C-alpha positions as semicolon CSV with decimal commas, in nm:
position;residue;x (nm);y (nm);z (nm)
1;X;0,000;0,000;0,000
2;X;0,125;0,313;-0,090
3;X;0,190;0,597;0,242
4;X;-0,101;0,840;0,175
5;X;0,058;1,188;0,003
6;X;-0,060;1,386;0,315
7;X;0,075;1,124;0,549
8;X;0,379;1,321;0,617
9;X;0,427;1,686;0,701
10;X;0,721;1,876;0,784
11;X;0,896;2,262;0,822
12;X;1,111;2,199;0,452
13;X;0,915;2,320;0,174
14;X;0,972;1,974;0,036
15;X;1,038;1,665;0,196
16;X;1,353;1,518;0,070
17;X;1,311;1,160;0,021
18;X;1,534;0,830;-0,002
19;X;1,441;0,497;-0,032
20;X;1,611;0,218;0,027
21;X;1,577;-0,159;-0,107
22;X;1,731;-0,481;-0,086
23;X;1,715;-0,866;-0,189
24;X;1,922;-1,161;-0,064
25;X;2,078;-1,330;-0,347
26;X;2,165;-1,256;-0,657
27;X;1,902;-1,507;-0,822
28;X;1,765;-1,363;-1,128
29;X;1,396;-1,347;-1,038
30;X;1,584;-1,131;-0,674
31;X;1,786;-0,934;-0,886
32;X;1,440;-0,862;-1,125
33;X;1,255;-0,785;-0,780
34;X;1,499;-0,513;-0,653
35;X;1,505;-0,336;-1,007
36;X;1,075;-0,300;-0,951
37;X;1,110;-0,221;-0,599
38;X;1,382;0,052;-0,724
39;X;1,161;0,178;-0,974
40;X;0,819;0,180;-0,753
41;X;0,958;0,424;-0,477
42;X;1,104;0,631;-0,739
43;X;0,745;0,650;-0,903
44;X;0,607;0,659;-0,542
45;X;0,856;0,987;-0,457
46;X;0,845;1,138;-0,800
47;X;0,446;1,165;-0,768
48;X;0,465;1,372;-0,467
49;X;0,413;1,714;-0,536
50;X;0,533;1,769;-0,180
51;X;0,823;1,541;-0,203
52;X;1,186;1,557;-0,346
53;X;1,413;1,263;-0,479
54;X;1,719;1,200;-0,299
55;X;1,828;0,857;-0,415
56;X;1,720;0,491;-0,408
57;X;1,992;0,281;-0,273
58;X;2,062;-0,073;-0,322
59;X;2,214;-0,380;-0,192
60;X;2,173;-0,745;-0,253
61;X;2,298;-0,958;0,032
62;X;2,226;-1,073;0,369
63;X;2,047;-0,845;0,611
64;X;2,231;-0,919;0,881
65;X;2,586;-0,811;0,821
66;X;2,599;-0,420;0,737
67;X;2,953;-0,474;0,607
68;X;2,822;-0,659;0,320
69;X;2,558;-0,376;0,252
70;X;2,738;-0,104;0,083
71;X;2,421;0,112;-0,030
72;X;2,282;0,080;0,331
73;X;2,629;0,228;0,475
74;X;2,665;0,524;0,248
75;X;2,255;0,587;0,304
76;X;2,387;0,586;0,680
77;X;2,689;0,823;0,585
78;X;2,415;1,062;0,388
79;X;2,156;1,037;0,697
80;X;2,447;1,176;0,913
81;X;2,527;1,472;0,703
82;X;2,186;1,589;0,636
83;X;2,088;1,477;0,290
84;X;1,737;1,331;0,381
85;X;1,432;1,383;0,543
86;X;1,268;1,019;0,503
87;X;1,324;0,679;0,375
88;X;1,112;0,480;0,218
89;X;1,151;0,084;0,272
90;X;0,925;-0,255;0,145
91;X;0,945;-0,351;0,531
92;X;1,113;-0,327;0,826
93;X;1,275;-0,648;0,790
94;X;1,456;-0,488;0,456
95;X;1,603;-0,238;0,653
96;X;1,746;-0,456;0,889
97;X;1,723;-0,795;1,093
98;X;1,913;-0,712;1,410
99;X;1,665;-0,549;1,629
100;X;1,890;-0,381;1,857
101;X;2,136;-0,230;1,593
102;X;1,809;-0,132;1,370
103;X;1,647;0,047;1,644
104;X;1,959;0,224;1,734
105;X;1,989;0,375;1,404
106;X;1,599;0,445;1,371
107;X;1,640;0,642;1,703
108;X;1,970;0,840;1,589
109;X;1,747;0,929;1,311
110;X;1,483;1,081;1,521
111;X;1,684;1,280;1,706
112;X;1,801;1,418;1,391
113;X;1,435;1,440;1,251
114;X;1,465;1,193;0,965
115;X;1,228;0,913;0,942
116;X;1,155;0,581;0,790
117;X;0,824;0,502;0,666
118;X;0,772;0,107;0,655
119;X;0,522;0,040;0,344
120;X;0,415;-0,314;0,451
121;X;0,354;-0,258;0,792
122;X;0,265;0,128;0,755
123;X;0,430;0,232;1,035
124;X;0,664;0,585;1,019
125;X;0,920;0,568;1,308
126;X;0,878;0,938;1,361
127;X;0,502;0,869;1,526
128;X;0,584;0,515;1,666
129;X;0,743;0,564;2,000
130;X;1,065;0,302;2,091
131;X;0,853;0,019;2,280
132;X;0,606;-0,025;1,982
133;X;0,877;-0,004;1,747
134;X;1,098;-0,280;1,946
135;X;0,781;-0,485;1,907
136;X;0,754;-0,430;1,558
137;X;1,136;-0,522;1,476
138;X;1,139;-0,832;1,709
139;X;0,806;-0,938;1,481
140;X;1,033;-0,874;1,190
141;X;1,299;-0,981;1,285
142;X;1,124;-1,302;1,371
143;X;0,917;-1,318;1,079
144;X;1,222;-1,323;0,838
145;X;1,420;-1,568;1,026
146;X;1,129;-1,818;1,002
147;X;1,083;-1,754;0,588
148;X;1,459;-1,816;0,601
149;X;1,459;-2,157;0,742
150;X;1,130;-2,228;0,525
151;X;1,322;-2,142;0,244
152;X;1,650;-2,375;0,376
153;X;1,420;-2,638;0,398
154;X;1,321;-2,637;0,091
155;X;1,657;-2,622;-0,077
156;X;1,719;-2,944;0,117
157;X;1,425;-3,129;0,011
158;X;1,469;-3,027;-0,351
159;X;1,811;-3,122;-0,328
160;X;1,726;-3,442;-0,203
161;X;1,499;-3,480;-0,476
162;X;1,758;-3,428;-0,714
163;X;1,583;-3,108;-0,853
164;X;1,828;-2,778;-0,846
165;X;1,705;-2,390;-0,791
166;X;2,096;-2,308;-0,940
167;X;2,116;-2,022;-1,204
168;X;2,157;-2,322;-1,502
169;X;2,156;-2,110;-1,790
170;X;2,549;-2,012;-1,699
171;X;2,594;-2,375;-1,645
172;X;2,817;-2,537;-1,969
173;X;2,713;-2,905;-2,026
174;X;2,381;-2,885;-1,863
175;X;2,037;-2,727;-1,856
176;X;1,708;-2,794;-1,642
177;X;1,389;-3,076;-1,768
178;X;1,047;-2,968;-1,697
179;X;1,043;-3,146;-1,366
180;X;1,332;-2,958;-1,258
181;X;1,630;-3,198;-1,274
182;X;1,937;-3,117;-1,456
183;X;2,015;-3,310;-1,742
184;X;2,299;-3,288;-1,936
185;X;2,287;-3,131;-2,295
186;X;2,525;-3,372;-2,531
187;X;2,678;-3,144;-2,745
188;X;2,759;-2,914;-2,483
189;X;2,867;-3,234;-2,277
190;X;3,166;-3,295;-2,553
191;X;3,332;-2,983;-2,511
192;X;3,374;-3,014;-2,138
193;X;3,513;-3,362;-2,178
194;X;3,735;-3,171;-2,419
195;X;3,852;-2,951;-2,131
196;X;3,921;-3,192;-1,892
197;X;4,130;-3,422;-2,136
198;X;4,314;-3,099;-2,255
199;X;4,380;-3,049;-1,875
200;X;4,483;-3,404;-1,762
């Protein structure tokens, strides 16, 4: 759902807005989320007649390790000098995982008067105060940890299985049957004999 235009008010004539977006893998149907969820709040901000694009930043990777998030630390680095008013994120869970390190942030923020507006559970940290928010993120942060092991589950059963969820169209020698098991493409097969005799 989409944060109603008059949702947010504030002393600036405009209200400079970020957002900021993220996926976990670089899987191809991940990679083609981020690039709509990068285009959406760009639409979203652009719309606003009372709003003003900053930048969308980016990362794909793990939530949970900020040193692996490049766009989230230089949207940190921008937040300290200023550059913002707001930033707009998918969930609370995309902005971070570790509920103690999130909501230290969100609260350095506030003291600064720069908010983030959570789309999916409509919340905008400037109204929420700390012990609702600390709810929130421990719901978040518990919600995404469970779709995680869901989702490690499943990788084990399909590997079990013998089925794969690997990227095979950069795989040489192979490709994917209907039912989701690799299979090995003979023509393609012949040249990677060829390198490993050419190797041995």
């Amino acid at each position: 759902m989409r944060p109603e235009m008059s949702a947010f008010s504030h002393k600036k004539e405009k209200l400079r807005v970020a957002a900021y977006c993220r996926v976990s893998t670089k899987n191809p149907e991940q990679l083609e989320s981020l690039e709509i969820q990068k285009s959406y709040f760009e639409t979203v901000i652009r719309e606003n007649p009372n709003w003003s694009l900053v930048k969308i930043y980016s990362d794909v990777g793990s939530a949970l390790r900020t040193k692996n998030r490049p766009g989230y630390r230089q949207m940190i680095l921008d937040g300290k000098k200023g550059l913002f008013d707001l930033v707009l994120v998918k969930s609370l869970s995309r902005f971070g995982r570790n509920t103690v390190e999130t909501l230290a942030q969100i609260r350095e923020w506030k003291q600064m008067d720069i908010g983030v507006y959570a789309e999916m559970e409509n919340i905008d940290t400037r109204k929420v105060n700390d012990s609702a928010l600390s709810i929130f993120l421990a719901m978040a942060q518990e919600e995404s940890c469970s779709k995680s092991e869901n989702i490690k589950f499943g990788i084990r059963a399909r590997m079990r299985s013998g089925k794969t969820i690997l990227n095979h169209t950069q795989f040489l020698g192979y490709t994917k049957g209907s039912d989701g098991v690799l299979v090995v493409v003979p023509e393609e097969a012949e040249i990677v004999r060829k390198i490993f005799d050419l190797y041995l």
